[in-house]
PDB file of C-alpha atoms in Angstrom:
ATOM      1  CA  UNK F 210      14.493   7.940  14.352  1.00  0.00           C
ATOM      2  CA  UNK F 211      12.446   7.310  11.107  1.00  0.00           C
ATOM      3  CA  UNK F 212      12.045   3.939   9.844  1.00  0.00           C
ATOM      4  CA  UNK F 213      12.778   5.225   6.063  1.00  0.00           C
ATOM      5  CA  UNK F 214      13.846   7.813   4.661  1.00  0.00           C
ATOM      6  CA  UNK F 215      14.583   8.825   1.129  1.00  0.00           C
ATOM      7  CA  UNK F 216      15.991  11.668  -0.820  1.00  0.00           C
ATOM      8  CA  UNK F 217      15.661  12.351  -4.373  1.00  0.00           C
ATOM      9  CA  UNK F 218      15.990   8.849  -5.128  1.00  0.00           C
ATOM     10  CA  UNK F 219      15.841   7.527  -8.749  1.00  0.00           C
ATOM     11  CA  UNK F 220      16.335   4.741 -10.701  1.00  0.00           C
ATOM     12  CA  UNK F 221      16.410   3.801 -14.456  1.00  0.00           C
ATOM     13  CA  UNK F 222      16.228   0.623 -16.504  1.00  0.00           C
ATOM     14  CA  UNK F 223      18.453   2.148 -19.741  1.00  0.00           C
ATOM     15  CA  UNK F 224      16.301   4.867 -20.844  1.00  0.00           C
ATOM     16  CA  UNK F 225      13.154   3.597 -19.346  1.00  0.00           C
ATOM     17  CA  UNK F 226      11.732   5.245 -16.190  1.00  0.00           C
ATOM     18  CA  UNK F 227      11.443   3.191 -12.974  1.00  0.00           C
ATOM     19  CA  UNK F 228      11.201   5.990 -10.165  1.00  0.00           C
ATOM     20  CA  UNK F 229      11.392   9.509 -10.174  1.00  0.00           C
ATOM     21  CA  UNK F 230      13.089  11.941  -7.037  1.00  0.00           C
ATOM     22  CA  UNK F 231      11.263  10.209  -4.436  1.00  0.00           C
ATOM     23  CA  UNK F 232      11.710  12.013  -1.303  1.00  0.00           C
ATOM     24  CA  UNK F 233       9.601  10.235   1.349  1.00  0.00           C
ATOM     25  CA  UNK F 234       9.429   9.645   5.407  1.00  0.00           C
ATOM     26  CA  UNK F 235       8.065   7.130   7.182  1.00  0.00           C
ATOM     27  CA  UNK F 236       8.113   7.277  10.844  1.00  0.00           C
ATOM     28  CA  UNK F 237       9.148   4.523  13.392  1.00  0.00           C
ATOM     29  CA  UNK F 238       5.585   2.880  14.283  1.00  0.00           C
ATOM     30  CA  UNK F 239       3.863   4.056  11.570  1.00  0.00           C
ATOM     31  CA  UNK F 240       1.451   2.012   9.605  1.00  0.00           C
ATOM     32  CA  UNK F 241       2.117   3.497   5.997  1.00  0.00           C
ATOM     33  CA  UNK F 242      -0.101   2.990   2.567  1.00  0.00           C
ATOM     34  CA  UNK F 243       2.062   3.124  -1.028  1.00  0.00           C
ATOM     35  CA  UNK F 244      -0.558   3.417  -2.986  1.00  0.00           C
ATOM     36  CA  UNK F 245      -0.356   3.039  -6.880  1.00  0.00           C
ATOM     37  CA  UNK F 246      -1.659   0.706  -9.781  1.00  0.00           C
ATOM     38  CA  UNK F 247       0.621  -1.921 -11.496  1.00  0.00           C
ATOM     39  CA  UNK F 248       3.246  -0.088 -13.506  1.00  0.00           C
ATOM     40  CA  UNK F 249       3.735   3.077 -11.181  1.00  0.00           C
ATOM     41  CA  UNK F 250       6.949   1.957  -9.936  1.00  0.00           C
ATOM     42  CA  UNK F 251       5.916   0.421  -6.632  1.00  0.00           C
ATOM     43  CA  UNK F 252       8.317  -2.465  -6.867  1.00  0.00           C
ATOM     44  CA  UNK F 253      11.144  -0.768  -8.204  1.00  0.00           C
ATOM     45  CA  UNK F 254      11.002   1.596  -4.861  1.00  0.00           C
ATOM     46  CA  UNK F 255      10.588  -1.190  -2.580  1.00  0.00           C
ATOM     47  CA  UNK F 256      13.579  -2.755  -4.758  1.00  0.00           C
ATOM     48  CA  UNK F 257      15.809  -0.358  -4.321  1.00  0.00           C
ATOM     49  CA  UNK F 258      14.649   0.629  -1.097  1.00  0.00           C
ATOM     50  CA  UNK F 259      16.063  -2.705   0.108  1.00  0.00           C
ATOM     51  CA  UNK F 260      19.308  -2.341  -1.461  1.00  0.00           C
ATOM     52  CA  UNK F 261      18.146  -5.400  -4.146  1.00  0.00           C
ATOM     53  CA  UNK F 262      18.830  -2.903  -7.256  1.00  0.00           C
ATOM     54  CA  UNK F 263      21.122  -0.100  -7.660  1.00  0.00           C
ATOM     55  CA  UNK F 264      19.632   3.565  -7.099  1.00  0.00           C
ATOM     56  CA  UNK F 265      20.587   5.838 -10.348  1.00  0.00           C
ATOM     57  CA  UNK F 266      20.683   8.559  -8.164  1.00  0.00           C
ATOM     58  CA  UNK F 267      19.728   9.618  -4.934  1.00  0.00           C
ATOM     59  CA  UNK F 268      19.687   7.887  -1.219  1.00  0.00           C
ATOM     60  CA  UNK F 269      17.635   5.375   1.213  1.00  0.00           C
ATOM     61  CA  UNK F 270      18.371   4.574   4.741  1.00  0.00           C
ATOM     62  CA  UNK F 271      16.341   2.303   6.732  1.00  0.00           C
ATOM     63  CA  UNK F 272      16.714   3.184  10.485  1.00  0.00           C
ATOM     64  CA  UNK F 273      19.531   5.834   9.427  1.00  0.00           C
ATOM     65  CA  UNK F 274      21.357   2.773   8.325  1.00  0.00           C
ATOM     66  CA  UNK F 275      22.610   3.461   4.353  1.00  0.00           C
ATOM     67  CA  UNK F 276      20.714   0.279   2.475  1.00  0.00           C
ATOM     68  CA  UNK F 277      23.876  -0.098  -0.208  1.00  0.00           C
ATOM     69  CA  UNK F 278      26.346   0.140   2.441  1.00  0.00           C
ATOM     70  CA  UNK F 279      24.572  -1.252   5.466  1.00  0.00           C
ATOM     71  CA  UNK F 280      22.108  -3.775   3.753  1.00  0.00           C
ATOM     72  CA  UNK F 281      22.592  -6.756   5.719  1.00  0.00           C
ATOM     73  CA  UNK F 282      22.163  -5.135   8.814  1.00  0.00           C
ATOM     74  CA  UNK F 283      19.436  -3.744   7.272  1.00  0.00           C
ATOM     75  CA  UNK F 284      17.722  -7.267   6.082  1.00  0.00           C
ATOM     76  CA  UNK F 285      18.385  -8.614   9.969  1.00  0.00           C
ATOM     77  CA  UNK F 286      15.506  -6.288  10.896  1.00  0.00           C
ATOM     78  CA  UNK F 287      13.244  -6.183   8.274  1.00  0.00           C
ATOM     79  CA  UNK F 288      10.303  -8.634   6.838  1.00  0.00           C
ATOM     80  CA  UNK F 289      10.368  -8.555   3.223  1.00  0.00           C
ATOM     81  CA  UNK F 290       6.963  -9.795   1.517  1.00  0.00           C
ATOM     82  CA  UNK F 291       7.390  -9.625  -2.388  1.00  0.00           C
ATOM     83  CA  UNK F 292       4.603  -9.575  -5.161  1.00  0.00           C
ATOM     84  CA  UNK F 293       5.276 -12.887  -6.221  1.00  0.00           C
ATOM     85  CA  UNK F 294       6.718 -15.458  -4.296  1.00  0.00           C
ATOM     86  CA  UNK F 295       8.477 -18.332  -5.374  1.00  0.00           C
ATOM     87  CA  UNK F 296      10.280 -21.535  -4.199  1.00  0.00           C
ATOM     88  CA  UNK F 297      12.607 -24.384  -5.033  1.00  0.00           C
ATOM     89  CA  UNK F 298      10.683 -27.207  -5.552  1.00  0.00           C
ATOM     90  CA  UNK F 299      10.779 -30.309  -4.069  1.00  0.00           C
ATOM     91  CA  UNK F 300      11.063 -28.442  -0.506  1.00  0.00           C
ATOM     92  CA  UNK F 301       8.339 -28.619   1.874  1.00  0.00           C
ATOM     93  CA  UNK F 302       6.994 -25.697   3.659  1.00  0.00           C
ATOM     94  CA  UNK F 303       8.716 -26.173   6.768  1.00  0.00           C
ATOM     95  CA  UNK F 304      11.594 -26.122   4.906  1.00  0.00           C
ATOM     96  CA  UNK F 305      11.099 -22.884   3.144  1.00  0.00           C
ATOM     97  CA  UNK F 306      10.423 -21.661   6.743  1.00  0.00           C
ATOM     98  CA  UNK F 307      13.648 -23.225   8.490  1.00  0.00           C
ATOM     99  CA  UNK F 308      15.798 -21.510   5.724  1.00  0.00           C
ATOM    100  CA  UNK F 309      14.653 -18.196   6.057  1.00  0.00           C
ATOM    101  CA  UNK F 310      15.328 -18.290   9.732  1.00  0.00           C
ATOM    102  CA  UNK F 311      18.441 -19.895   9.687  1.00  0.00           C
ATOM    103  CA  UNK F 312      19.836 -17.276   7.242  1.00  0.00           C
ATOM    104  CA  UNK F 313      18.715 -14.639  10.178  1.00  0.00           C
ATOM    105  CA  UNK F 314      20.396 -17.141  12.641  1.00  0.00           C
ATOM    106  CA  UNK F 315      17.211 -17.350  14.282  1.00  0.00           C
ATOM    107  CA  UNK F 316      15.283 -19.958  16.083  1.00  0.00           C
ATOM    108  CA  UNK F 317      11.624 -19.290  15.021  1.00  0.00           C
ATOM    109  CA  UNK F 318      10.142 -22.389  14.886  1.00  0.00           C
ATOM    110  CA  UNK F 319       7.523 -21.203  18.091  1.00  0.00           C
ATOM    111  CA  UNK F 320       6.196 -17.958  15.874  1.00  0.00           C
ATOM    112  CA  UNK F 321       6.365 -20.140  12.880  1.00  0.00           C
ATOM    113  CA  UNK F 322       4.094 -22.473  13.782  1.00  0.00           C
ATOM    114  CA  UNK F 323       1.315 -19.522  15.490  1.00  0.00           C
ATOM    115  CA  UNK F 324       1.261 -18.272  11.755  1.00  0.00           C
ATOM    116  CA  UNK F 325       0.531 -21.653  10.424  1.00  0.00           C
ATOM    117  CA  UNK F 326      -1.994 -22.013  12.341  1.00  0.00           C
ATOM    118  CA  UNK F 327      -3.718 -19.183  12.135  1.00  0.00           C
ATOM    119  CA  UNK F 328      -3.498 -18.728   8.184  1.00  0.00           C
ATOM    120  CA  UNK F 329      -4.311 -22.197   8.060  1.00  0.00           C
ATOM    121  CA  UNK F 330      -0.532 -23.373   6.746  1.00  0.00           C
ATOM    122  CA  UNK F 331       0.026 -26.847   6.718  1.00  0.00           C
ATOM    123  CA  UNK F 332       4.121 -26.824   6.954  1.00  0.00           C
ATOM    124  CA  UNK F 333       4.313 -30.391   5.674  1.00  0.00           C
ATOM    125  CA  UNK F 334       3.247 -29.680   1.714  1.00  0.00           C
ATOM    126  CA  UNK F 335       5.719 -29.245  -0.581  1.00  0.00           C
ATOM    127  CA  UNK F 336       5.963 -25.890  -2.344  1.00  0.00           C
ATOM    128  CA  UNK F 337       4.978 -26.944  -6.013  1.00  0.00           C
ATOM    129  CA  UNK F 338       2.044 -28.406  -4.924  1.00  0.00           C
ATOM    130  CA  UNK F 339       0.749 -25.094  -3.229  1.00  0.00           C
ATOM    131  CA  UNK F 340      -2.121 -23.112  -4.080  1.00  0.00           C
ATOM    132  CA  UNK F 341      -1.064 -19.256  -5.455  1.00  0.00           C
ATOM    133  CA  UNK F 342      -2.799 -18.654  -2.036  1.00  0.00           C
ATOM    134  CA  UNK F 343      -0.791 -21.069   0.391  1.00  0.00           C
ATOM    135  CA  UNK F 344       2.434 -19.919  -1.485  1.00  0.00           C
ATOM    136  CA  UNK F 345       1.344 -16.360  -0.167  1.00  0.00           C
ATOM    137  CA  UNK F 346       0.726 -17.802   3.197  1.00  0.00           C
ATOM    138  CA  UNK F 347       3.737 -19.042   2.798  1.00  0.00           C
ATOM    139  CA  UNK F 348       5.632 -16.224   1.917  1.00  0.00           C
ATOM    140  CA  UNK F 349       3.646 -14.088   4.691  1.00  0.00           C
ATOM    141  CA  UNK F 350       5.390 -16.569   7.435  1.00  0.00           C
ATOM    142  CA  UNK F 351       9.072 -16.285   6.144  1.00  0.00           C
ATOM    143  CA  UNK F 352       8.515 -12.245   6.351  1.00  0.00           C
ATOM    144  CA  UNK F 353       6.726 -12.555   9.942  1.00  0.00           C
ATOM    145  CA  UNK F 354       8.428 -15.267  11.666  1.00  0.00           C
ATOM    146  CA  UNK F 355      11.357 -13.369  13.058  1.00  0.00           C
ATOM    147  CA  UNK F 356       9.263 -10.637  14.207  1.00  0.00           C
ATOM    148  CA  UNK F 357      11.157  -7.766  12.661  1.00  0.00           C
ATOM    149  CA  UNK F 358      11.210  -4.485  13.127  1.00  0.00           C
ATOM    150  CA  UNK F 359      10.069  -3.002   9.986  1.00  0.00           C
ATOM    151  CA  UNK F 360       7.809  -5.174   7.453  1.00  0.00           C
ATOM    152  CA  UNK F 361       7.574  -4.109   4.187  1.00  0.00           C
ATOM    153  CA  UNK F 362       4.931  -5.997   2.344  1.00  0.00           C
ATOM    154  CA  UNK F 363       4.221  -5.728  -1.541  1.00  0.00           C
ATOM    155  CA  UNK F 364       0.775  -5.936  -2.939  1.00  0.00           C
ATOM    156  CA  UNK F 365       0.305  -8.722   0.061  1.00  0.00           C
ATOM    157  CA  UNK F 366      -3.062  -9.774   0.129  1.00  0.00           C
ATOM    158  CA  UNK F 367      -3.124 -10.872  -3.650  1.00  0.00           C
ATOM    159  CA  UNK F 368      -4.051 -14.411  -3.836  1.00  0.00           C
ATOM    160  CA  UNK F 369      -5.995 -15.075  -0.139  1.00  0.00           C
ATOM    161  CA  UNK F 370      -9.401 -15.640  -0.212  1.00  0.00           C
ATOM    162  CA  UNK F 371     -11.441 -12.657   1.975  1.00  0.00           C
ATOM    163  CA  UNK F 372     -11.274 -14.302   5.231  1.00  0.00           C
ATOM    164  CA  UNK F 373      -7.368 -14.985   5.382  1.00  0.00           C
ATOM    165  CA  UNK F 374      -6.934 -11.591   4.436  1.00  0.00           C
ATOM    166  CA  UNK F 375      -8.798 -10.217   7.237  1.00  0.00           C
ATOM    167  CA  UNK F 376      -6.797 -12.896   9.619  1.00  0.00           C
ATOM    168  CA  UNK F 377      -3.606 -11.696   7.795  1.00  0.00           C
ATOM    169  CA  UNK F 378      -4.651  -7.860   8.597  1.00  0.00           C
ATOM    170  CA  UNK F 379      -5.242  -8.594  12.860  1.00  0.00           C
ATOM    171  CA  UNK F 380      -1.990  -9.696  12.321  1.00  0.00           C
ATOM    172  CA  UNK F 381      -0.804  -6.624  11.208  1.00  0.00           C
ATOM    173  CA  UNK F 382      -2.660  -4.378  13.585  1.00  0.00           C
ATOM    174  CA  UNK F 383      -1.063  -6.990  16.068  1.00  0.00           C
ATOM    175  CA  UNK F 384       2.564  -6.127  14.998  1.00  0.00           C
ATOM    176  CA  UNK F 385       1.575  -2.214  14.636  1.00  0.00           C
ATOM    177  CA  UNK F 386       0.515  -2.467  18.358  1.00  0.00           C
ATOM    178  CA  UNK F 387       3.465  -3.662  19.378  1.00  0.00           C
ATOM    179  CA  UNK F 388       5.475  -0.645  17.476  1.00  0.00           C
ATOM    180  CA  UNK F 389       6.499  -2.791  14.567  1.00  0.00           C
ATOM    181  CA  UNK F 390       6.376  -0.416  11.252  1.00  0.00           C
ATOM    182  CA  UNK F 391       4.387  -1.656   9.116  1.00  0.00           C
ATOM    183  CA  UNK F 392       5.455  -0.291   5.230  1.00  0.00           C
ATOM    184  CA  UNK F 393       2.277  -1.464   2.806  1.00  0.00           C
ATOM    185  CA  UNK F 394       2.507  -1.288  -1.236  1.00  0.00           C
ATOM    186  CA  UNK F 395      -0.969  -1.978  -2.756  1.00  0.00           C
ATOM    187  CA  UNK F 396      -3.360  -0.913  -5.453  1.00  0.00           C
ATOM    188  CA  UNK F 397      -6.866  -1.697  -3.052  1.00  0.00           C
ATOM    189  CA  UNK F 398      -7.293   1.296  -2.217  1.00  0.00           C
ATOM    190  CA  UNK F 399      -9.983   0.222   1.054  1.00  0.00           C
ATOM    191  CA  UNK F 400      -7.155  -2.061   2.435  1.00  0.00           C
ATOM    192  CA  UNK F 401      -5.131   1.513   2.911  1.00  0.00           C
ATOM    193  CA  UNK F 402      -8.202   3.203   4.216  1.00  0.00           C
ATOM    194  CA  UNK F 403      -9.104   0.978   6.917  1.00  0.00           C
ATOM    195  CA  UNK F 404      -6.011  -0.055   7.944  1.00  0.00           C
ATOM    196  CA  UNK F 405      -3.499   2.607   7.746  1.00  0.00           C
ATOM    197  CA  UNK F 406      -2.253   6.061   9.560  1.00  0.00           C
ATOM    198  CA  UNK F 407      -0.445   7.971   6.825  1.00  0.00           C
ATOM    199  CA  UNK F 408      -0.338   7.054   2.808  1.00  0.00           C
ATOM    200  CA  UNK F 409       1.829   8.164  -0.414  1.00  0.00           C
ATOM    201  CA  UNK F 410       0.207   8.439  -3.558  1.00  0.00           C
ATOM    202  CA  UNK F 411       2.938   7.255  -6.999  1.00  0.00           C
ATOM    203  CA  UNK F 412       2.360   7.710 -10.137  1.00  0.00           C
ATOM    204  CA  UNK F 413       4.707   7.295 -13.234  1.00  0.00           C
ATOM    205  CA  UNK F 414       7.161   6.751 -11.270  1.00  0.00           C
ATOM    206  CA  UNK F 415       7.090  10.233  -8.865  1.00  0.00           C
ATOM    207  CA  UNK F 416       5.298  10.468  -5.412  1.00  0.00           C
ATOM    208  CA  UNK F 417       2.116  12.908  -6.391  1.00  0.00           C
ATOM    209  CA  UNK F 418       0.368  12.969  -2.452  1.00  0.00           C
ATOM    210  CA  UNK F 419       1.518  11.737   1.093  1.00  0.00           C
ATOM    211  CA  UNK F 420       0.135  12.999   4.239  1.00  0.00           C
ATOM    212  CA  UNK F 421      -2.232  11.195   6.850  1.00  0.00           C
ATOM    213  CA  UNK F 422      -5.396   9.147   5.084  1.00  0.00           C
ATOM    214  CA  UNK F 423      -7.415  11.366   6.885  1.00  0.00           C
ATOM    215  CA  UNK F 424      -6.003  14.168   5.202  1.00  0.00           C
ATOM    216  CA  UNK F 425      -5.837  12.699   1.838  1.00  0.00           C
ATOM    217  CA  UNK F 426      -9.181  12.045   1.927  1.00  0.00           C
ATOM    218  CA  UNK F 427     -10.185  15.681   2.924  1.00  0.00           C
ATOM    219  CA  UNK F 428      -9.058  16.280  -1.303  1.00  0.00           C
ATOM    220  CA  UNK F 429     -10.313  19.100  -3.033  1.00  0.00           C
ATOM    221  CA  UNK F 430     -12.616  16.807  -4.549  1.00  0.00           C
ATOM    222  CA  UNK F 431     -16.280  16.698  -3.182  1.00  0.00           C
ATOM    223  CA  UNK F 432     -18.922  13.620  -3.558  1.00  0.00           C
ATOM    224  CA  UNK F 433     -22.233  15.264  -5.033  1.00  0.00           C
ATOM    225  CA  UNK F 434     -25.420  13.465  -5.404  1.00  0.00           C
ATOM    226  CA  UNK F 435     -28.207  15.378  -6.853  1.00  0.00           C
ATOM    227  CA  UNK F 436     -32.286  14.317  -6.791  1.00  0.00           C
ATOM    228  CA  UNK F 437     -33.787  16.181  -9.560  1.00  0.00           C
ATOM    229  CA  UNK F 438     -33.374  17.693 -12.930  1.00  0.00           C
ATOM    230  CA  UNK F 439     -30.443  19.919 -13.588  1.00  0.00           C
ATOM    231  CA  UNK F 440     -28.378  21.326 -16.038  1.00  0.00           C
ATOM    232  CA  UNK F 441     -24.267  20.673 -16.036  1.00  0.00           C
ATOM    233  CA  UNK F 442     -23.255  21.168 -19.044  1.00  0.00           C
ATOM    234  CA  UNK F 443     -20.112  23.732 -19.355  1.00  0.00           C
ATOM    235  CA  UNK F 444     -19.527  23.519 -15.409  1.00  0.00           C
ATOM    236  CA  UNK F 445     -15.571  22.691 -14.738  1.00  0.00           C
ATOM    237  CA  UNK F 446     -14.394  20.302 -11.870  1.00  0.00           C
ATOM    238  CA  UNK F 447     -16.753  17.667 -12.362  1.00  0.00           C
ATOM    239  CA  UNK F 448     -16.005  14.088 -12.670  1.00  0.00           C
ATOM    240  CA  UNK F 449     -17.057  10.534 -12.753  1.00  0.00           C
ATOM    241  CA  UNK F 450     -20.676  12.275 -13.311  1.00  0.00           C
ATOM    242  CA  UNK F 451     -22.843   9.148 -13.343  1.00  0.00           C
ATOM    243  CA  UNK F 452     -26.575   9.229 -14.679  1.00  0.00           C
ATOM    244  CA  UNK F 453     -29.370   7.959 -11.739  1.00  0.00           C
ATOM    245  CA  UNK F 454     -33.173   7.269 -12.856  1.00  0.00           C
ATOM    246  CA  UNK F 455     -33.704  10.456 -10.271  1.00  0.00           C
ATOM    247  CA  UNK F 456     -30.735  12.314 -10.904  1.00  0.00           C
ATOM    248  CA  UNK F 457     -27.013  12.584 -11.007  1.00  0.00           C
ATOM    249  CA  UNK F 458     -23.934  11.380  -8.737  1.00  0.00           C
ATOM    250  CA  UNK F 459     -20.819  13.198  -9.074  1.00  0.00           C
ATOM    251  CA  UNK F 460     -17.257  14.193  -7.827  1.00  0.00           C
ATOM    252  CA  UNK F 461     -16.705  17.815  -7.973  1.00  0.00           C
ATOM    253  CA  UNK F 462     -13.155  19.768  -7.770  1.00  0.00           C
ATOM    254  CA  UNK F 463     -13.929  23.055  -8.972  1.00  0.00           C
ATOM    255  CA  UNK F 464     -15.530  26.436  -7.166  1.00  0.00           C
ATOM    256  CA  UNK F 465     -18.603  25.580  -4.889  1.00  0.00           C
ATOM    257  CA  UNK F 466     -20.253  28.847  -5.876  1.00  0.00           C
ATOM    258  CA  UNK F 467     -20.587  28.010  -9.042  1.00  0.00           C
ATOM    259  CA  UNK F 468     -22.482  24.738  -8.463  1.00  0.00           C
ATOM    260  CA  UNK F 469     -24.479  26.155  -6.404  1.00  0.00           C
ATOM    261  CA  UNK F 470     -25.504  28.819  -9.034  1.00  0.00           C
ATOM    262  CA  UNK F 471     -25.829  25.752 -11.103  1.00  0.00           C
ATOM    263  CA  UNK F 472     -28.207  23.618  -9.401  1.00  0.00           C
ATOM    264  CA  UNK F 473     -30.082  27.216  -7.951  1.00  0.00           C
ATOM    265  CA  UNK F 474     -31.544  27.060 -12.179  1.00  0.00           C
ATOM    266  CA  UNK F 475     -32.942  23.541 -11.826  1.00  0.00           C
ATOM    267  CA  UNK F 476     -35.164  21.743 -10.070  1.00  0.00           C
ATOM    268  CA  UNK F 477     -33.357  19.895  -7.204  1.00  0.00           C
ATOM    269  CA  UNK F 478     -35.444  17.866  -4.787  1.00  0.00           C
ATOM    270  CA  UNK F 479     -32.657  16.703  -2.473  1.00  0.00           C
ATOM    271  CA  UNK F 480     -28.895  17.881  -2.486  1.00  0.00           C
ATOM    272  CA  UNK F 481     -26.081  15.367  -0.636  1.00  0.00           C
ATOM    273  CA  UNK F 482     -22.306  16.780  -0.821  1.00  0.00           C
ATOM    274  CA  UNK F 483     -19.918  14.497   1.339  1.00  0.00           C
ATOM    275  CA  UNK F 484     -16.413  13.529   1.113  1.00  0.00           C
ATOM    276  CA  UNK F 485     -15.093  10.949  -0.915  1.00  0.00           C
ATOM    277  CA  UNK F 486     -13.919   7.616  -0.440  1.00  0.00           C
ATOM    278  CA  UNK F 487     -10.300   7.296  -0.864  1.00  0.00           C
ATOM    279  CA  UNK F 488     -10.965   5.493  -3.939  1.00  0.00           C
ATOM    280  CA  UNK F 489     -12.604   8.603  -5.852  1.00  0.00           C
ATOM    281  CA  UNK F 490      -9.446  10.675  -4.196  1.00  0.00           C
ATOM    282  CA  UNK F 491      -7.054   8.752  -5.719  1.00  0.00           C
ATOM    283  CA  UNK F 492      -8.771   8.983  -9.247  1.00  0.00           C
ATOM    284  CA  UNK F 493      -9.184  12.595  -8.770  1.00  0.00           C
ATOM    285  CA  UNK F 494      -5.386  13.046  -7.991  1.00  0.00           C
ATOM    286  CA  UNK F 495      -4.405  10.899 -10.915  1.00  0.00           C
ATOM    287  CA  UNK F 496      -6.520  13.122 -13.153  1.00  0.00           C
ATOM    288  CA  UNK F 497      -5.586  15.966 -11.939  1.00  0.00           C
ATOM    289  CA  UNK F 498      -2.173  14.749 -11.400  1.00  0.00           C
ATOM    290  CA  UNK F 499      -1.169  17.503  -8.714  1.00  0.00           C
ATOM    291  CA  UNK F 500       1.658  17.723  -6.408  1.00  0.00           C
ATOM    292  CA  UNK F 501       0.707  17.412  -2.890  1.00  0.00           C
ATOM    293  CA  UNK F 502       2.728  16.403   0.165  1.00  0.00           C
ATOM    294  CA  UNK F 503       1.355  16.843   3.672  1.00  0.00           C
ATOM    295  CA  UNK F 504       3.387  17.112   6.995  1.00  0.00           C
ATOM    296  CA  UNK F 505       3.507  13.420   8.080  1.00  0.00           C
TER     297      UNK F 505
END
């Protein structure tokens, strides 16, 4: 069974765009990148993925379960991590973290208090006087603590300093080995590349790539570093051509013969031609801003 599944869906604020026909699979287990900047329409999928907003059009399930129809069933087994996460005040953490269980009629004080620990959470501040990090720790707990099947975790790592977000990531290799789905929105494109199996690509508001990372990185698109003097000028593909005091650095999308012929007139002292990081793919692909969706 997949873990999501969408068809076609769509949804409008008015007139404005929020997503586009978004037809997307994510398989049960997977550990799955949604990668886009702010503004793509990252949110409003996850949104109305969880049955918070109305759809315009088109349908989600989350384990073949309808999320308009079915969404509390749905919410039972999922961890939901927004953006931005906010409390009442005057609570204290423990609190926060007692609620959230108890509306899952859950006992998960014992989990609860592992995450504390290990993200460094003390449960006894109160909310307003948390750090934009501890409110994220915070946040990370209520979506963990019940252990659920499915997390789906926007932009999550915004606010923790480098070494709770490489705590908060064992964590989620943790979960993934245990067959938890693991559902990731975020616009760093190296926390996608180390971390996970298969990755979607939005922009304006319409998925442009998905397929595995390995695959997305295996673009078109070709790094180029060049040692020596040549000339470029009138060659097509080439981006993000950066100047070197021995040469140039480039990515390259167009036909290889015609580099070659290129660089064959000048003088080239050392040639380099790997692939990309999945940083330079995405940039390509928003350039470009192809189609592309891979077998997952």
């Amino acid at each position: 069974m997949d873990a999501i599944r969408t068809d076609d869906l769509t949804k409008y604020y008015g007139g404005t765009r929020g997503i586009e026909h978004i037809s997307l699979t994510v398989g049960q287990g997977d550990f799955f990148g949604f990668i886009g900047p702010n503004g793509a329409g990252k949110s409003t999928f996850i949104r109305t993925l969880l049955g918070l907003i109305r759809p315009s059009s088109g349908q989600a399930r989350i384990f073949g379960l309808n999320v308009g129809r079915d969404r509390v069933k749905i919410l039972e087994r999922v961890g939901y991590l927004p953006a931005e996460a906010s409390f009442w005040p005057g609570m204290r953490v423990r609190d926060v973290l007692r609620l959230s269980a108890g509306l899952r009629r859950r006992d998960c004080q014992p989990e609860a208090d592992r995450l504390c620990e290990r993200l460094r959470l003390d449960p006894s501040r109160k909310v307003e006087t948390l750090s934009l990090g501890n409110r994220k720790k915070a946040a990370i707990v209520c979506a963990l603590q019940h252990e659920p099947e499915l997390l789906i975790l926007d932009e999550p790592t915004s606010g923790l300093d480098p070494l709770m977000q490489r705590e908060f990531f064992d964590i989620l290799r943790e979960r993934s080995a245990q067959g938890a789905t693991i559902f990731l929105s975020s616009h760093i494109l190296s926390e996608v590349q180390r971390n996970c199996a298969h990755a979607a690509i939005i922009r304006d508001g319409s998925i442009i790539a998905c397929g595995s990372v390995e695959s997305l990185s295996r673009a078109d698109a070709r790094r180029v570093s060049v040692r020596g003097h040549v000339e470029l000028d009138g060659l097509a593909g080439i981006r993000d051509l950066r100047r070197t005091p021995d040469g140039v650095d480039f990515l390259y999308g167009g036909d290889m013969r015609e580099l070659l012929s290129a660089l064959a007139k000048g003088d080239v002292r050392d040639l380099t031609v790997s692939e990309p990081e999945l940083e330079e793919v995405f940039l390509h692909y928003y350039e470009e801003g192809g189609v592309r969706h891979d077998d997952l």
